[in-house]
PDB file of C-alpha atoms in Angstrom:
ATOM      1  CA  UNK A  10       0.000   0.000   0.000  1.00  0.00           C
ATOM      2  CA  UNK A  11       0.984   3.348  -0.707  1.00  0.00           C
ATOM      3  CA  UNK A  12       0.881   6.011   1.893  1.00  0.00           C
ATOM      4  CA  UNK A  13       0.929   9.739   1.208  1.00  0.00           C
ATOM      5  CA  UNK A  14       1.603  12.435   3.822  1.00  0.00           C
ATOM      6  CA  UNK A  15      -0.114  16.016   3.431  1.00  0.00           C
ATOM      7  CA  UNK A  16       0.616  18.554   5.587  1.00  0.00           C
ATOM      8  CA  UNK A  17      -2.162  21.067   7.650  1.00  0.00           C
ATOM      9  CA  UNK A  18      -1.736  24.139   7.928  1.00  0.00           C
ATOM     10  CA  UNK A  19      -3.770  26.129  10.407  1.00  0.00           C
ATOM     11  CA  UNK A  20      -3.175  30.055  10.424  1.00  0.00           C
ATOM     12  CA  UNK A  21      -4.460  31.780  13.297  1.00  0.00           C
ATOM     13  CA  UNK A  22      -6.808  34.792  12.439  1.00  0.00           C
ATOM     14  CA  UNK A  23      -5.544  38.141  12.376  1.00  0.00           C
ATOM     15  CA  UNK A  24      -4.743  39.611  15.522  1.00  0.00           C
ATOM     16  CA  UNK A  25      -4.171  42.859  13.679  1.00  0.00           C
ATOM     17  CA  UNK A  26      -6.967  46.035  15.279  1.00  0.00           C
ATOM     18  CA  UNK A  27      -5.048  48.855  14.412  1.00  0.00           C
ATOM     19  CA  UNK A  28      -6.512  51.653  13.307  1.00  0.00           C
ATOM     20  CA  UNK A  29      -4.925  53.343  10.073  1.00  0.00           C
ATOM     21  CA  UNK A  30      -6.395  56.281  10.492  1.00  0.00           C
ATOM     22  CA  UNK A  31      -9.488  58.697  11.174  1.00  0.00           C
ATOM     23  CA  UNK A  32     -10.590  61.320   9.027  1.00  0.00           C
ATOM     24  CA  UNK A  33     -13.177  64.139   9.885  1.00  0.00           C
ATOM     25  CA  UNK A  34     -15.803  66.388   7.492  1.00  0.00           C
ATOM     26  CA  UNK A  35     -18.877  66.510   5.269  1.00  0.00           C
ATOM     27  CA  UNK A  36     -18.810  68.348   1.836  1.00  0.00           C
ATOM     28  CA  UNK A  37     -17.199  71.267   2.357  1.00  0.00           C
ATOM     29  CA  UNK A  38     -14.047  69.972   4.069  1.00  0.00           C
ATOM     30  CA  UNK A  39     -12.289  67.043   5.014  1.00  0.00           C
ATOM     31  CA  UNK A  40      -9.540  66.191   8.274  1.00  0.00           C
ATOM     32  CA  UNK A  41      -7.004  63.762   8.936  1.00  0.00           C
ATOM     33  CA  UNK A  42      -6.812  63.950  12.831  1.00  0.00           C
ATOM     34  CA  UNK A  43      -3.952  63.475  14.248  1.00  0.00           C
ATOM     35  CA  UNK A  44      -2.495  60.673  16.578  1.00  0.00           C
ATOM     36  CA  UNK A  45      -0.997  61.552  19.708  1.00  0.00           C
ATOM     37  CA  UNK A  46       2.400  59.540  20.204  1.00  0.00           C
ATOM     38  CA  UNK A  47       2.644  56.348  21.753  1.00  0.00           C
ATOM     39  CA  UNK A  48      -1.144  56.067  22.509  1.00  0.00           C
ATOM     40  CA  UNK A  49      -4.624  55.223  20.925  1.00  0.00           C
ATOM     41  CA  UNK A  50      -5.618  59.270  21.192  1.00  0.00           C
ATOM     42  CA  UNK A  51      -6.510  61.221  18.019  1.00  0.00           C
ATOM     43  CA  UNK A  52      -7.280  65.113  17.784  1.00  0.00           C
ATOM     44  CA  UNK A  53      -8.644  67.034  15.016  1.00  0.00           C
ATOM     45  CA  UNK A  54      -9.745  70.691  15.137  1.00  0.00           C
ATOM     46  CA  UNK A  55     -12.661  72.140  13.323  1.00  0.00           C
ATOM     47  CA  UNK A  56     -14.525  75.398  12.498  1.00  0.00           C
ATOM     48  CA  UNK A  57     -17.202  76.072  15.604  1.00  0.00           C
ATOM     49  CA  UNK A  58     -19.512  76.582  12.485  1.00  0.00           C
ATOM     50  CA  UNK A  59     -20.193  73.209  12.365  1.00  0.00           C
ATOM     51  CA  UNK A  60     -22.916  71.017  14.951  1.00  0.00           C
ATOM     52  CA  UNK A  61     -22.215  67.378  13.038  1.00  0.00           C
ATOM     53  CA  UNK A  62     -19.823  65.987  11.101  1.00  0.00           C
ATOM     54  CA  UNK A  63     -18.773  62.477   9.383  1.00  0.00           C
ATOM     55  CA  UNK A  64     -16.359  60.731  11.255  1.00  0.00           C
ATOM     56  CA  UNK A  65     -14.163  57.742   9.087  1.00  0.00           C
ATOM     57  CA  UNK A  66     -12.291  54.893  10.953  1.00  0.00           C
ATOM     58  CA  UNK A  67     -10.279  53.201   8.289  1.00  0.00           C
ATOM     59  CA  UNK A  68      -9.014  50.127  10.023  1.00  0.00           C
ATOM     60  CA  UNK A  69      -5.128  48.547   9.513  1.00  0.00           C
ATOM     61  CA  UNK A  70      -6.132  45.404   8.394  1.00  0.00           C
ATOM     62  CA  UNK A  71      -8.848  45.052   5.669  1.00  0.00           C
ATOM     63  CA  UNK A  72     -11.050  42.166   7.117  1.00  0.00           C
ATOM     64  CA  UNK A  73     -10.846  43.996  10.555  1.00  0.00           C
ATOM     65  CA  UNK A  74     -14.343  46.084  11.634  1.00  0.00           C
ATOM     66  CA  UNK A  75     -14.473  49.113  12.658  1.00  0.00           C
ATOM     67  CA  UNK A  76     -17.089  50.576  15.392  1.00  0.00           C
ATOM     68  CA  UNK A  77     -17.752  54.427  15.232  1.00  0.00           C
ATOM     69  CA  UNK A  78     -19.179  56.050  18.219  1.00  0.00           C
ATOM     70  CA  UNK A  79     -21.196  52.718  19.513  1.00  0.00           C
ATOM     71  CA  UNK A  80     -22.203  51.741  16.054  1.00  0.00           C
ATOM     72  CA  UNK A  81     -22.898  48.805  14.573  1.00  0.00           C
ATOM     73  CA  UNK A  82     -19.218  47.201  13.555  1.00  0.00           C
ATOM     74  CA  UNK A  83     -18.346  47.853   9.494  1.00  0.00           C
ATOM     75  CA  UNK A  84     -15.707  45.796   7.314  1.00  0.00           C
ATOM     76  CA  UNK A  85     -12.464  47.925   6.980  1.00  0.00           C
ATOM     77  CA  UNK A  86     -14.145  51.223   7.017  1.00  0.00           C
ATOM     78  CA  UNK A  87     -17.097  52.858   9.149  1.00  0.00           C
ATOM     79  CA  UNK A  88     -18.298  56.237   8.232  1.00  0.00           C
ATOM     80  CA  UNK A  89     -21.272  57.761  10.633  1.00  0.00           C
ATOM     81  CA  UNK A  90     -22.380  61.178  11.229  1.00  0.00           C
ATOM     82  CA  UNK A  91     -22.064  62.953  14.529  1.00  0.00           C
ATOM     83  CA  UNK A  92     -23.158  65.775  16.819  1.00  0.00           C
ATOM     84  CA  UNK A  93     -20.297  68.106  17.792  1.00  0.00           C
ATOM     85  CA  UNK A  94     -21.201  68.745  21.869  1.00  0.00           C
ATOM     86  CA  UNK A  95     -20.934  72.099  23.332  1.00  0.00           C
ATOM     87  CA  UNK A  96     -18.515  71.502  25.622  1.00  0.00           C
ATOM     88  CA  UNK A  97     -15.202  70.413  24.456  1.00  0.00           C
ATOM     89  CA  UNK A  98     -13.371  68.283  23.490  1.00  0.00           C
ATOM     90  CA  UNK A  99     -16.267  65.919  22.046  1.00  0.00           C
ATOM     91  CA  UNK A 100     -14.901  62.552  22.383  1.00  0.00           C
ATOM     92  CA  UNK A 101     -15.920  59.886  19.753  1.00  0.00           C
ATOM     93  CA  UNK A 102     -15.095  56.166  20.860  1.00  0.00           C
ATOM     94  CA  UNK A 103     -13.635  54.228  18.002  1.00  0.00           C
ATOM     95  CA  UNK A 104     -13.069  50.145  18.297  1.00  0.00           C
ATOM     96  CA  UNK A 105     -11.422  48.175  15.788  1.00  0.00           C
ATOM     97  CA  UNK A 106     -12.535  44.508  16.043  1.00  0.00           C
ATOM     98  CA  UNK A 107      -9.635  41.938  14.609  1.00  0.00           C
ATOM     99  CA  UNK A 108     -10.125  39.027  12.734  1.00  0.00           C
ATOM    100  CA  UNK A 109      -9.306  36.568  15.790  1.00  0.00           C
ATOM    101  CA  UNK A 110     -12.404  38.529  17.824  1.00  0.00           C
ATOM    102  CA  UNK A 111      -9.402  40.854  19.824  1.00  0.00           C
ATOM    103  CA  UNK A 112     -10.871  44.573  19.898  1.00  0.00           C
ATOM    104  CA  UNK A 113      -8.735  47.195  20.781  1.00  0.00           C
ATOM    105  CA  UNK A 114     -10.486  50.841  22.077  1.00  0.00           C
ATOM    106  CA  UNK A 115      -9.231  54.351  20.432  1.00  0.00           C
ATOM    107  CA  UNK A 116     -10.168  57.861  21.393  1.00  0.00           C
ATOM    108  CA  UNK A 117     -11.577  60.709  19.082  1.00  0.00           C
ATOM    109  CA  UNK A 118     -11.097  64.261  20.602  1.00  0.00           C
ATOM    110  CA  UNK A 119     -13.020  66.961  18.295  1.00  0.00           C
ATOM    111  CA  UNK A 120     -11.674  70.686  19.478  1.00  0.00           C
ATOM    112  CA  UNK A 121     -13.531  73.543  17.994  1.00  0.00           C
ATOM    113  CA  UNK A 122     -11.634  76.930  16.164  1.00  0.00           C
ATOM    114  CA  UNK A 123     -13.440  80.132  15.955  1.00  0.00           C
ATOM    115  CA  UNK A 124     -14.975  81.252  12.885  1.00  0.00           C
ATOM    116  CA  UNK A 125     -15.473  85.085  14.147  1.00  0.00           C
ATOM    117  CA  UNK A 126     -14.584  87.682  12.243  1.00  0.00           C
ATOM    118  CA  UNK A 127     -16.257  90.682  13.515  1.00  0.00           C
ATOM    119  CA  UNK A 128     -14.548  94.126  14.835  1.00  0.00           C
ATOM    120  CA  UNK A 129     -15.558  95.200  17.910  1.00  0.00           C
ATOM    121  CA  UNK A 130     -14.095  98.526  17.095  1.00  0.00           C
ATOM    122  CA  UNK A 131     -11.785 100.678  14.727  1.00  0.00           C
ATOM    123  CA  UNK A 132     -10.306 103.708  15.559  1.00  0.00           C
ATOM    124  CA  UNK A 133      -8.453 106.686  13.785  1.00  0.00           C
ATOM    125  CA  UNK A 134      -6.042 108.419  16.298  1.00  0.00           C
ATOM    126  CA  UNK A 135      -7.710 106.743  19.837  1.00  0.00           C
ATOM    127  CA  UNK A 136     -11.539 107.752  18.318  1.00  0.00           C
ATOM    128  CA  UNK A 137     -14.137 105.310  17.407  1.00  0.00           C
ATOM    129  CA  UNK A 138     -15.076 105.309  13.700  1.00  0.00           C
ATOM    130  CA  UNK A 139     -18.628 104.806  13.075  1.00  0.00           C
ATOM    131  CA  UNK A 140     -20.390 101.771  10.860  1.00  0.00           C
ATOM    132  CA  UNK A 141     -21.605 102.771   7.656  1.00  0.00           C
ATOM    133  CA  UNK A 142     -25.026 103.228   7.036  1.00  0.00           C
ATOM    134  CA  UNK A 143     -24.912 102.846   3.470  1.00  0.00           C
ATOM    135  CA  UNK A 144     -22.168 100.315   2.618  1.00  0.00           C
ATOM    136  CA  UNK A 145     -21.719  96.823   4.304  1.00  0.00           C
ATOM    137  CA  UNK A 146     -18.588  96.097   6.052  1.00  0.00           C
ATOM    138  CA  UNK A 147     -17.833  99.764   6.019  1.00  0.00           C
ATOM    139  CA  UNK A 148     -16.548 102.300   8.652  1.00  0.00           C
ATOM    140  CA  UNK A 149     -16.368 105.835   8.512  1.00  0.00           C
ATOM    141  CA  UNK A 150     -14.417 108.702  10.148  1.00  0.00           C
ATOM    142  CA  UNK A 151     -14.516 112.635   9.464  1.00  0.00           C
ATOM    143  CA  UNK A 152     -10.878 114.134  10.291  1.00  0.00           C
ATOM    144  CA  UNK A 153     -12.166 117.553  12.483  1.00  0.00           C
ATOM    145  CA  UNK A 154      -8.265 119.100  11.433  1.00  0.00           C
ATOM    146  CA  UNK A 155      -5.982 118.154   8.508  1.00  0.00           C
ATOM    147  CA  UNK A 156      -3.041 116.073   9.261  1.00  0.00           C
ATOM    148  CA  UNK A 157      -0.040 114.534   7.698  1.00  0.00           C
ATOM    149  CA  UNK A 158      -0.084 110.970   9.742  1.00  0.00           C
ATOM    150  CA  UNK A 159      -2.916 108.987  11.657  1.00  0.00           C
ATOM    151  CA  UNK A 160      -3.029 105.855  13.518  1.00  0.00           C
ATOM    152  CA  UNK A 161      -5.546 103.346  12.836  1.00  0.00           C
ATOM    153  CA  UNK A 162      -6.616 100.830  14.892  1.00  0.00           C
ATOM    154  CA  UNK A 163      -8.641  97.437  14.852  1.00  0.00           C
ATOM    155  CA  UNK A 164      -9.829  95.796  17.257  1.00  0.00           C
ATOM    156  CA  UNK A 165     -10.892  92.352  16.658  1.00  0.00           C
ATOM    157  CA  UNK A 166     -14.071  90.518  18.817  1.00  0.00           C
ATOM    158  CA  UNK A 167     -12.086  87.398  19.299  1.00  0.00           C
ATOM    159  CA  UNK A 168      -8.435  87.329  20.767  1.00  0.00           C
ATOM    160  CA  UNK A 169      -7.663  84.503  18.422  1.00  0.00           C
ATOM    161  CA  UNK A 170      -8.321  86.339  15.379  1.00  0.00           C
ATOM    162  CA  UNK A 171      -5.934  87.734  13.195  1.00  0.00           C
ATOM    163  CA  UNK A 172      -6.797  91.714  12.037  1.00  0.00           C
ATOM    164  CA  UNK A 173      -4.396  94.055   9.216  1.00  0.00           C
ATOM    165  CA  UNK A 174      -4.502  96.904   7.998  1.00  0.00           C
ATOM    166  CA  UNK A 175      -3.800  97.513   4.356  1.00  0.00           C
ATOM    167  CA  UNK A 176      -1.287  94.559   5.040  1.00  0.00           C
ATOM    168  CA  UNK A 177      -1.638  90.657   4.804  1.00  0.00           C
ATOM    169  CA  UNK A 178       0.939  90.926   7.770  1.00  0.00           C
ATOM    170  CA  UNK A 179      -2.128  90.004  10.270  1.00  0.00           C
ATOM    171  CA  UNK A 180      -2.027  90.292  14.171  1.00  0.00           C
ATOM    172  CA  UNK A 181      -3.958  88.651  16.771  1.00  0.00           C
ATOM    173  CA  UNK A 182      -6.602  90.466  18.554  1.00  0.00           C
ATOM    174  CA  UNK A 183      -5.838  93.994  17.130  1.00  0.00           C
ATOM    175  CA  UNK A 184      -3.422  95.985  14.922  1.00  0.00           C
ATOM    176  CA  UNK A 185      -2.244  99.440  14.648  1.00  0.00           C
ATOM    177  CA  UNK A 186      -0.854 101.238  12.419  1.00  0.00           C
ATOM    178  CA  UNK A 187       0.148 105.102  11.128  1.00  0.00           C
ATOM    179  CA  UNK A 188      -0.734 106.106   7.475  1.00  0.00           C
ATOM    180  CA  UNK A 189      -0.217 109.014   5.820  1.00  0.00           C
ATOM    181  CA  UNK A 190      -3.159 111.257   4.671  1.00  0.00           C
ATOM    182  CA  UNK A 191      -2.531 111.684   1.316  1.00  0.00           C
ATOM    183  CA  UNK A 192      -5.219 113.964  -0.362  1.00  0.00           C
ATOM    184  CA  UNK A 193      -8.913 114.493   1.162  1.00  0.00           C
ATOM    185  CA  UNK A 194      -9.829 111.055   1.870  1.00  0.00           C
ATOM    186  CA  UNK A 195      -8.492 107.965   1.786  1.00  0.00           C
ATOM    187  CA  UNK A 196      -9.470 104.602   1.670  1.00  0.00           C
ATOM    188  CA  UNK A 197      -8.004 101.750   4.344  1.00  0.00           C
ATOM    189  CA  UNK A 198      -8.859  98.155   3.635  1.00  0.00           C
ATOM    190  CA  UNK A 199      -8.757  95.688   6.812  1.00  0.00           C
ATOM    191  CA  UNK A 200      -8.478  91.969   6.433  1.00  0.00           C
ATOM    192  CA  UNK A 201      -9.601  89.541   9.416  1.00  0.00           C
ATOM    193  CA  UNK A 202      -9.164  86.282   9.365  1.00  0.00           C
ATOM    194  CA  UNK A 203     -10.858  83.924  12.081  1.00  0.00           C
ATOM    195  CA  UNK A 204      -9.353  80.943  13.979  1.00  0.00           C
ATOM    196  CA  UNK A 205     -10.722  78.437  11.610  1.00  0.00           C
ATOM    197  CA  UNK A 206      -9.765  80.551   8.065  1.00  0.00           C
ATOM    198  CA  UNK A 207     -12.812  82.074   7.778  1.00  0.00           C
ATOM    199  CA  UNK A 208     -11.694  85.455   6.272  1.00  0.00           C
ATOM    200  CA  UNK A 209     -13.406  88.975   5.820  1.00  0.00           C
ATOM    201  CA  UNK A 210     -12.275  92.520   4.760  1.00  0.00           C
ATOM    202  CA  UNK A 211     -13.462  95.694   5.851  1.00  0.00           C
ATOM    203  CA  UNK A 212     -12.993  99.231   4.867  1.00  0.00           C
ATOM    204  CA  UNK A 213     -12.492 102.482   6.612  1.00  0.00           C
ATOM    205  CA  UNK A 214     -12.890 105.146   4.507  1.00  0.00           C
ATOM    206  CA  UNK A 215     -11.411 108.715   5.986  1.00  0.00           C
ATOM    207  CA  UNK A 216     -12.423 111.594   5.306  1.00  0.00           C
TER     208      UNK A 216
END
C-alpha cells in the first residue's frame, strides 16, 4: 500500500486592530486627525460653524471592523455622522474589532476653532469710527483738522483672530498702524481672518 503524507496548515486569524487612520468632514471639508504619540488618542480641530460631522475609521487590516461612536461594527471602514457637543473636546469612541475577535479601544477628541470675524471697534487716532449706514462692512471717520499721519486701529471681537490693515501681515486680537493722509480722503482696507480661516475685509474710509 501506498501512503501519502499532506501537511495542515492552520493560520491563526488576524490579531491585527489597528486603526490606520481617522478622518473628519462633510462636503465642504475634510480632516485627517492626528495621533498623539505612543497612545490610541486622536485630535482634530474644526470650524465652531459646524454642529455634526462624518467621522471615518479606516481600520489597519482590511477584514478587521471598525465601530464608530457605539455603532454597529463595518468591514475595513465605518463612516457615521455625529453631533459636535458644546462643551469640548467631544470625544468619539472608536473600536477596531480583529479578525481573531481581539478589539482594541481608540479615542476621538473633536476641538472647535473660531470662525469670528467681527470688529468690535476701529479707531483713527484713539476715536471710534462709526459703521456705515450705506455700505456693508464699512466704517467711517470725518478728520475735524488736517493732518499729515494717523493711527488706525482694529480691534478684533475674538483674541484669536488675526486683524491688518492695508497689510496681509495680520495680528492677533488687534493691529495698529500710522498712514499718511494723502489727499482728502483715503481709503483703508482691513483683512480679518478667524481661527478656523474664515476670512473677511473691511474698509475704513477717511475723510
Amino acid at each position: 500500500t501506498k501512503t501519502k503524507e499532506y501537511i495542515l496548515k492552520i493560520r491563526k486569524p488576524s490579531a491585527d486592530n489597528s486603526l490606520l487612520s481617522v478622518t473628519v468632514g462633510n462636503e465642504e471639508f475634510s480632516k485627517v486627525a492626528t495621533r498623539e504619540a505612543g497612545t490610541n488618542n486622536f485630535k482634530v480641530n474644526i470650524s465652531d460653524k459646524y454642529s455634526e460631522v462624518d467621522v471615518i475609521g479606516t481600520a489597519g487590516y482590511d477584514q478587521a471592523k471598525v465601530s464608530v461612536n457605539g455603532e454597529e461594527y463595518e468591514t475595513k471602514i465605518s463612516t457615521r455622522l455625529v453631533e459636535i457637543g458644546e462643551n469640548e473636546p467631544t470625544k468619539i469612541g472608536i473600536l477596531v474589532k480583529a479578525l481573531n475577535g481581539d478589539i482594541e479601544t481608540y479615542t476621538l477628541e473633536i476641538y472647535k476653532e473660531n470662525s469670528n470675524t467681527n470688529l468690535k471697534e476701529v479707531t483713527v487716532d484713539g476715536n471710534k469710527a462709526e459703521i456705515s449706514k450705506i455700505a456693508e462692512n464699512t466704517y467711517e471717520y470725518t478728520l475735524d483738522k488736517k493732518v499729515d499721519t494717523i493711527t488706525i486701529g482694529a480691534i478684533a471681537e475674538e483674541t484669536k483672530t488675526k486683524v491688518g490693515i492695508n497689510t496681509n501681515e495680520q495680528e492677533e486680537g488687534a493691529t495698529y498702524r500710522k498712514i499718511k493722509m494723502e489727499g482728502k480722503r483715503i481709503v483703508v482696507n482691513i483683512p480679518v481672518t478667524a481661527e478656523d480661516g474664515t476670512t473677511k475685509t473691511y474698509t475704513l474710509i477717511i475723510n
